[in-house]
CSV table of C-alpha atoms and ligand atoms in Angstrom, one decimal:
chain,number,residue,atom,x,y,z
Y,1,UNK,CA,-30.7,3.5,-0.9
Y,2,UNK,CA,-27.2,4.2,-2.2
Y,3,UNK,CA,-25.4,1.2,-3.3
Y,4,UNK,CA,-21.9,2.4,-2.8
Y,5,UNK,CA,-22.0,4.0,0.5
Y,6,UNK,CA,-22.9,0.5,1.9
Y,7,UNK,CA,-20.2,-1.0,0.7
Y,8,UNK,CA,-16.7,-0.9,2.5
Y,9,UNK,CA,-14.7,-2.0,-0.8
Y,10,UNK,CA,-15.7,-1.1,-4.2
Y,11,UNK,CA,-15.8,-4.3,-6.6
Y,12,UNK,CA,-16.5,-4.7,-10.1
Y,13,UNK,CA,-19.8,-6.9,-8.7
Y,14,UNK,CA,-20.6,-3.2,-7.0
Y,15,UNK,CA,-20.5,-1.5,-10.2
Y,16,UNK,CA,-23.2,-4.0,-12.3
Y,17,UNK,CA,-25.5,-3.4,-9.0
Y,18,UNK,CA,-24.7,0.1,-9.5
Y,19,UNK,CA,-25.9,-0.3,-12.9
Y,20,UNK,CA,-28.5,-2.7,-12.3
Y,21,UNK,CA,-30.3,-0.2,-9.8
Y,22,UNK,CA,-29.2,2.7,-11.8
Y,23,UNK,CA,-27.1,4.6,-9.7
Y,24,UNK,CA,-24.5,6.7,-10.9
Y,25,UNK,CA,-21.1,5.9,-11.0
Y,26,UNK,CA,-18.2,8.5,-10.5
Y,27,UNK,CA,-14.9,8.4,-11.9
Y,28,UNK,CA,-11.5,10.2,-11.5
Y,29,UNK,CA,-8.5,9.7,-12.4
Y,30,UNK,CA,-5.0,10.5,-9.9
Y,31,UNK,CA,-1.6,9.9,-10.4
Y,32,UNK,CA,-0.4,10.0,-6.5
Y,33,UNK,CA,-1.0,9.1,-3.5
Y,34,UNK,CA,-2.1,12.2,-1.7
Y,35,UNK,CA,-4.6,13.4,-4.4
Y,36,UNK,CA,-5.6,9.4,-4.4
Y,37,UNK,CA,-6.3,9.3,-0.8
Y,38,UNK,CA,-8.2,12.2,-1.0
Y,39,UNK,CA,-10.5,11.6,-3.9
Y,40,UNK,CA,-10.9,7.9,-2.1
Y,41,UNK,CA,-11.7,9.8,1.5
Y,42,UNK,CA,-14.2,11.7,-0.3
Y,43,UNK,CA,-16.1,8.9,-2.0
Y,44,UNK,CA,-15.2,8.6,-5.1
Y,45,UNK,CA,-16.1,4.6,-6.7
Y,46,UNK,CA,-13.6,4.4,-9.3
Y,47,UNK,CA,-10.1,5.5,-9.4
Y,48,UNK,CA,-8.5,5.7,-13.2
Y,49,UNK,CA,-4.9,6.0,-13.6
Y,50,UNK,CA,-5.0,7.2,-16.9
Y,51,UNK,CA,-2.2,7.3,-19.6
Y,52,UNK,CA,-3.0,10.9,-19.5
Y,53,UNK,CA,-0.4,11.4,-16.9
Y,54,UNK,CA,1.7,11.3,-19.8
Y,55,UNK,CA,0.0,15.0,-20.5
Y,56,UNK,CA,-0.8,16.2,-17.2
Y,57,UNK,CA,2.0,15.0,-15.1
Y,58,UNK,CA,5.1,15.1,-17.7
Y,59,UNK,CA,4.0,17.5,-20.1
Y,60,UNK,CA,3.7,15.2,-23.2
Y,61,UNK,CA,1.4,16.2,-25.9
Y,62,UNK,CA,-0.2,13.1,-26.3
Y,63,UNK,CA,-0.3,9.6,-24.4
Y,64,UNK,CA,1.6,7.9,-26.9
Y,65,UNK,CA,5.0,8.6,-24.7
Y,66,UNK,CA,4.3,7.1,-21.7
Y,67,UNK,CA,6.0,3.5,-20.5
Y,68,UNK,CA,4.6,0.5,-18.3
Y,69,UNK,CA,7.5,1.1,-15.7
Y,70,UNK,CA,5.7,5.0,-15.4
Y,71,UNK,CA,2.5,3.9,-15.1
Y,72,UNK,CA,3.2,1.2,-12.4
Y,73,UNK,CA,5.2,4.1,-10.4
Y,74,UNK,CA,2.2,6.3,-10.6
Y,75,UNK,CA,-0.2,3.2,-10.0
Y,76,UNK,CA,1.6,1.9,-7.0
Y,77,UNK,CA,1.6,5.1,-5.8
Y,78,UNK,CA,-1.9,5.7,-6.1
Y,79,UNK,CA,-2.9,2.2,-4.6
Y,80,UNK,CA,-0.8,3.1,-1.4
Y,81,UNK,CA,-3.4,5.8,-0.5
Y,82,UNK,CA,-6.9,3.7,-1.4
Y,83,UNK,CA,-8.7,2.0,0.5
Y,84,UNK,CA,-12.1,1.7,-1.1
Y,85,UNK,CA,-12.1,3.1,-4.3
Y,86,UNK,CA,-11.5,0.7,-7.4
Y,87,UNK,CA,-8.2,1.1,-8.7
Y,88,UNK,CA,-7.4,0.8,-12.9
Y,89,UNK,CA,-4.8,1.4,-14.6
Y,90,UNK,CA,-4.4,2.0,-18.4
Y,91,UNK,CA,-2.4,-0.4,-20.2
Y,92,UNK,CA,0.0,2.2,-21.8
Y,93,UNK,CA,0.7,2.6,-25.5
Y,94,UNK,CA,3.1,-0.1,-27.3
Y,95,UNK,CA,2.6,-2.8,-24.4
Y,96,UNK,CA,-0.2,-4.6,-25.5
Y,97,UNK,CA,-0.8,-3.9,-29.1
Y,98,UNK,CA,1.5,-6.6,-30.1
Y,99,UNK,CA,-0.6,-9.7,-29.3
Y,100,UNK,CA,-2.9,-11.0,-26.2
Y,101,UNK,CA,0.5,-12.6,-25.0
Y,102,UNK,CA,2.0,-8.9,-24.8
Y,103,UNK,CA,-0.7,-7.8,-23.1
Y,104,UNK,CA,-1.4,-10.2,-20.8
Y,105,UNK,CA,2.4,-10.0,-19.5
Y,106,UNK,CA,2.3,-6.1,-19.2
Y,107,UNK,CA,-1.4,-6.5,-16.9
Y,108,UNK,CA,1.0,-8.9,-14.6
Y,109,UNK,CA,3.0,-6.6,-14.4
Y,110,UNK,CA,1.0,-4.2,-13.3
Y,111,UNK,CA,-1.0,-6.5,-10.9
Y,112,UNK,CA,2.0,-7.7,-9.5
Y,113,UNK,CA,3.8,-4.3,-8.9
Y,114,UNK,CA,1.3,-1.9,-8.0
Y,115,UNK,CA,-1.4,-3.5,-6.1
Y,116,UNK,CA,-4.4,-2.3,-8.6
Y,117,UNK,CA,-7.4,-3.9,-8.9
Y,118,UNK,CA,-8.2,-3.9,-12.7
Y,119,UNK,CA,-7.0,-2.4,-15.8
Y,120,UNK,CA,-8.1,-0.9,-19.1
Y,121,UNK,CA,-7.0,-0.6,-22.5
Y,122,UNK,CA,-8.3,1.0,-25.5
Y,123,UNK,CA,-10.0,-0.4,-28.8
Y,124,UNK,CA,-12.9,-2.8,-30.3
Y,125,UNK,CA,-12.8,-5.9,-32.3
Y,126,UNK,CA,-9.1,-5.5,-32.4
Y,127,UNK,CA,-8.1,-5.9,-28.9
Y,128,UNK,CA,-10.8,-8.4,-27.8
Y,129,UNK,CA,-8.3,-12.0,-27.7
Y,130,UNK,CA,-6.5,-9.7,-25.3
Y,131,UNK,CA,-9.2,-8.8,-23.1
Y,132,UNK,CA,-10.3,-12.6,-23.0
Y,133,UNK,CA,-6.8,-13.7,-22.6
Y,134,UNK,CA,-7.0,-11.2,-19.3
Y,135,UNK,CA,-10.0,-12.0,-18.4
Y,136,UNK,CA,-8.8,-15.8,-18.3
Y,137,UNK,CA,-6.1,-14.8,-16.1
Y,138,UNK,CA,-8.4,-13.7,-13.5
Y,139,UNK,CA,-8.3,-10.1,-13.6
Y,140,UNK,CA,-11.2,-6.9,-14.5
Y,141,UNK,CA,-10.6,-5.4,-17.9
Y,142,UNK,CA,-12.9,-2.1,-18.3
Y,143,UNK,CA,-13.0,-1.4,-23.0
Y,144,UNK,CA,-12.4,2.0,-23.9
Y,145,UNK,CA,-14.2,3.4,-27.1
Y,146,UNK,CA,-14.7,6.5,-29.2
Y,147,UNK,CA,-12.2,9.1,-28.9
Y,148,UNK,CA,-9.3,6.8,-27.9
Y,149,UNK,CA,-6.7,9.4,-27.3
Y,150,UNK,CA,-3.6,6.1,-28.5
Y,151,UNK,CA,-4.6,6.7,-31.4
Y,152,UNK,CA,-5.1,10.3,-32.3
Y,153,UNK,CA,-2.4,10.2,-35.1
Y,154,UNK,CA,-5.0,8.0,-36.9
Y,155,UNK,CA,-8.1,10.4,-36.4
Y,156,UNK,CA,-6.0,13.4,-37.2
Y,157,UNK,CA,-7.8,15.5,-34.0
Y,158,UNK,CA,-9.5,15.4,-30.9
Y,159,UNK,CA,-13.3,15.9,-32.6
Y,160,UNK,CA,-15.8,14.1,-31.5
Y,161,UNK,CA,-16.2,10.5,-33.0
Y,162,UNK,CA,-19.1,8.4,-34.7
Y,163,UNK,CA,-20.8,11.2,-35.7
Y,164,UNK,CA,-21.6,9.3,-39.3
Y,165,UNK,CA,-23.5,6.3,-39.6
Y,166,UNK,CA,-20.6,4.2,-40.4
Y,167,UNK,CA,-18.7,4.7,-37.5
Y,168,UNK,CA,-21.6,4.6,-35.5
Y,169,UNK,CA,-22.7,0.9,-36.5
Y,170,UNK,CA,-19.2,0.2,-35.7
Y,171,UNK,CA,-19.0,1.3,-32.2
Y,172,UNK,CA,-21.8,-0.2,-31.6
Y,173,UNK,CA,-20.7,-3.9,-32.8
Y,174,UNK,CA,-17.4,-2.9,-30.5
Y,175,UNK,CA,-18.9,-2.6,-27.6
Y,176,UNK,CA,-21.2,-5.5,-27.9
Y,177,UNK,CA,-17.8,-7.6,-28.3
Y,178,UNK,CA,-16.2,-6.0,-25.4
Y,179,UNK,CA,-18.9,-7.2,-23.8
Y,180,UNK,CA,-19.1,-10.5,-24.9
Y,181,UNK,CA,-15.4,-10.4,-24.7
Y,182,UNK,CA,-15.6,-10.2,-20.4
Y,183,UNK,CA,-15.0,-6.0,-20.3
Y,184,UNK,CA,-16.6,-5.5,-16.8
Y,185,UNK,CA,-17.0,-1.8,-17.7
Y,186,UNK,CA,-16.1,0.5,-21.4
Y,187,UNK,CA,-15.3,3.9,-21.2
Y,188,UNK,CA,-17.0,6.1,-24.2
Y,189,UNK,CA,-15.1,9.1,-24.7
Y,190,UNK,CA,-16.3,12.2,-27.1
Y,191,UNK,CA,-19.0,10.6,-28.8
Y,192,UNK,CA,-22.9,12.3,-29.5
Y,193,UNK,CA,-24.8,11.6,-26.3
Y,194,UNK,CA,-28.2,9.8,-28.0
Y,195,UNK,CA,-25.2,7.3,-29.3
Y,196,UNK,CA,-24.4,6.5,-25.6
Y,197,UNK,CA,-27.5,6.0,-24.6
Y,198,UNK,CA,-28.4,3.7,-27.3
Y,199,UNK,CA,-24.9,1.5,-26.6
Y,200,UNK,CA,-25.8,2.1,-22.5
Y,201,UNK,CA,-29.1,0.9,-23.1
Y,202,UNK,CA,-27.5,-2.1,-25.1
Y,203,UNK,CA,-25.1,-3.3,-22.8
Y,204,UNK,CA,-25.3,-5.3,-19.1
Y,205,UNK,CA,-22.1,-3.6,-18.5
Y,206,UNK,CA,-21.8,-0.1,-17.5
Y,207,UNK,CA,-20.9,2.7,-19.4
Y,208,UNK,CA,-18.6,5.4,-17.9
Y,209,UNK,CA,-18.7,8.8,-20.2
Y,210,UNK,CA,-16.3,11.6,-20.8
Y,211,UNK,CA,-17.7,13.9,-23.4
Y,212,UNK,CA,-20.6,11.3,-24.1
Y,213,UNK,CA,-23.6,13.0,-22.4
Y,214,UNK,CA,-26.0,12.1,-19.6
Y,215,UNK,CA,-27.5,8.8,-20.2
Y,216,UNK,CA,-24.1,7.0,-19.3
Y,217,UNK,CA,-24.3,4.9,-16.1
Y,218,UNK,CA,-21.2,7.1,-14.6
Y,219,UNK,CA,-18.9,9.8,-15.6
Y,220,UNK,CA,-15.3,10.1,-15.8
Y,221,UNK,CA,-13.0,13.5,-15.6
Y,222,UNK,CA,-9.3,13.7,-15.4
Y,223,UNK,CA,-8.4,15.6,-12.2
Y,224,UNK,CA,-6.1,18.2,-13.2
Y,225,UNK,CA,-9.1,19.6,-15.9
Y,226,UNK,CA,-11.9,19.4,-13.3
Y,227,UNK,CA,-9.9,20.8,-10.4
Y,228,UNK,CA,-8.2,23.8,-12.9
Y,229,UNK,CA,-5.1,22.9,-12.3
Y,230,UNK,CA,-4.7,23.2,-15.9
Y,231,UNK,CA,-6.0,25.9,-17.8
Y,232,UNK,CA,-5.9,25.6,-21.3
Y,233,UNK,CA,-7.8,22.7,-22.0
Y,234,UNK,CA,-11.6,23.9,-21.7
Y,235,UNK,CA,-14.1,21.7,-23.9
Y,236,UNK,CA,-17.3,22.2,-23.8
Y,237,UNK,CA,-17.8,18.9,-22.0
Y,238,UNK,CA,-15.6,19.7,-18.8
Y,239,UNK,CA,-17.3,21.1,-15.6
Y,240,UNK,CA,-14.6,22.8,-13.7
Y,241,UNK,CA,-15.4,22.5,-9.8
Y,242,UNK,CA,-12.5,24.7,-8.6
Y,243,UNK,CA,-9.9,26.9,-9.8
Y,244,UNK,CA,-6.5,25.5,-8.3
Y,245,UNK,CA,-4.2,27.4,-11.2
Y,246,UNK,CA,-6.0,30.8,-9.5
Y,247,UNK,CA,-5.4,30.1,-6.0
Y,248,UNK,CA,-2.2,28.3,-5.9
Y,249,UNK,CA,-1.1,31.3,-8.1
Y,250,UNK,CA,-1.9,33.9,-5.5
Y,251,UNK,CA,-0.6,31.7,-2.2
Y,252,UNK,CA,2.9,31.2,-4.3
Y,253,UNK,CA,2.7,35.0,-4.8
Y,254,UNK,CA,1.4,35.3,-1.1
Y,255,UNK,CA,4.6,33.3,-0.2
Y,256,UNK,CA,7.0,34.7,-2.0
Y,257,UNK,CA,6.0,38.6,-1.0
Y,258,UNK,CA,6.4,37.1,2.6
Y,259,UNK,CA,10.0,35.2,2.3
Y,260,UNK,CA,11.7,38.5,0.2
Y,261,UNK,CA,9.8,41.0,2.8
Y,262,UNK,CA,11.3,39.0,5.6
Y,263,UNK,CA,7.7,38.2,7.4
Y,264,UNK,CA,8.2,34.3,6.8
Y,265,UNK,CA,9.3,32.9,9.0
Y,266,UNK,CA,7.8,35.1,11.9
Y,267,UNK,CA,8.8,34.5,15.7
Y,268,UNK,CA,6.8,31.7,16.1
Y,269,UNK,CA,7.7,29.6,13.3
Y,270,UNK,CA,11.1,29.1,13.9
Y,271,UNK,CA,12.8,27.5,17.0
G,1,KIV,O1,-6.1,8.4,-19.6
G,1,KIV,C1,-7.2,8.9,-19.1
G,1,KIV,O2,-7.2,9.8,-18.3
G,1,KIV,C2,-8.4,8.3,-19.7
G,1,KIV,C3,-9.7,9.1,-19.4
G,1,KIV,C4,-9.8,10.3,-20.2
G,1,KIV,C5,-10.9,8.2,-19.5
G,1,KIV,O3,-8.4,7.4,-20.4
């Protein structure tokens, strides 16, 4: 029996059950709302708008640029074409960091303005008043953990973390607290695979992986890496399922052949 396709709303309670009878869960992110309605019509459970529109959608190098008034355009945009999937919505960079009080205004915010149904932000130990202050307020936090792409100026690179001991131990303890802390989901990103078993194993809470191996209760992929629609980003961990780059090349190319050729428009396109 498949837990989600009974369902006519995905809900936080779905995902535990999810978990609970261990079936997968599959993640995406979108930024709009065609590509949303689309990745919703085809079944997808959760829907992330990620601070990585910052890189994929303006061309930022890292996530650090992005504002809360961009990511409630894209988010409001994405909710108008749901009507199933679970909608977060990354707490950008610089608008919860402050204190739980900053961070509880900038999830109104986004509740109030874009229609989403939960939100994440990144961090352990460090951000955990502010998930319980959001969680107070009534609304999903999912934890993010491991490679936490807010703060790459600290780690220097994009490598995979927790590798040593150290940091190990201490992802562990973080995700325990985000836990305890009311997370209904954590996202481990770029860490060694027997690590995310052992914290998936660990947890009630699901665990959603990007870069973190197989024994995570779902996966997540940003949609412009596992569609090609960019090309140069290719870690080993990404499975590309189509090449858009490729084809929307050659259909631009198609088009623009036709329009200076004078075949487009033909006698029945025009009126
Ligand atoms: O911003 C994002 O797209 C993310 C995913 C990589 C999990 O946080």
């Amino acid at each position: 029996m498949s837990i989600h396709k009974d369902v006519k709303k995905i809900t936080t309670n779905t995902l535990q059950k999810m978990k609970t009878a261990k079936e997968k869960i599959a993640m995406i992110t979108a930024y709009d709302y065609s590509f949303a309605g689309l990745f919703d019509a085809a079944g997808i459970d959760i829907i992330l708008v990620g601070d990585s529109a910052s890189n994929v959608m303006a061309g930022h190098e890292t996530t650090l640029p992005i504002t809360l008034d961009q990511m409630i355009y894209h988010a409001s945009s994405v909710v108008r074409g749901v009507n199933r999937s679970l909608v977060v919505v990354d707490l950008p960079f610089g608008s919860y960091q402050g204190n739980s009080k900053e961070a509880l205004i900038s999830t109104i915010r986004i509740m109030k303005e874009t229609g989403a149904h939960a939100i994440k932000l990144e961090g352990g130990e460090e951000v955990t008043d502010s998930i319980k202050r959001i969680v107070y307020a009534g609304v999903p936090v999912m934890g993010h953990l491991g490679l936490t792409p807010q703060s790459i100026y600290k780690f220097g690179t994009y490598t995979v973390r927790a590798k040593e001991e150290e940091e190990a131990e201490k992802l562990k303890k973080d995700a325990l607290l985000l836990q305890e802390a009311g997370c209904f989901g954590i996202v481990l990103e770029k860490i060694p695979a027997l690590l995310a078993k052992e914290v998936s194993e660990s947890l009630s809470i699901p665990t959603i992986g990007i870069g973190a191996g197989m024994h995570c209760d779902g996966q997540v992929l940003v949609m412009h890496d596992m569609l090609g629609i960019t090309t140069e980003f290719k870690p080993r961990f990404l499975r590309q399922y189509l090449n858009i780059h490729e084809q929307a090349t050659a259909a631009v190319q198609h088009y623009i052949r036709d329009v200076k050729g004078g075949d487009f428009p033909g006698e029945h396109e025009q009126y």
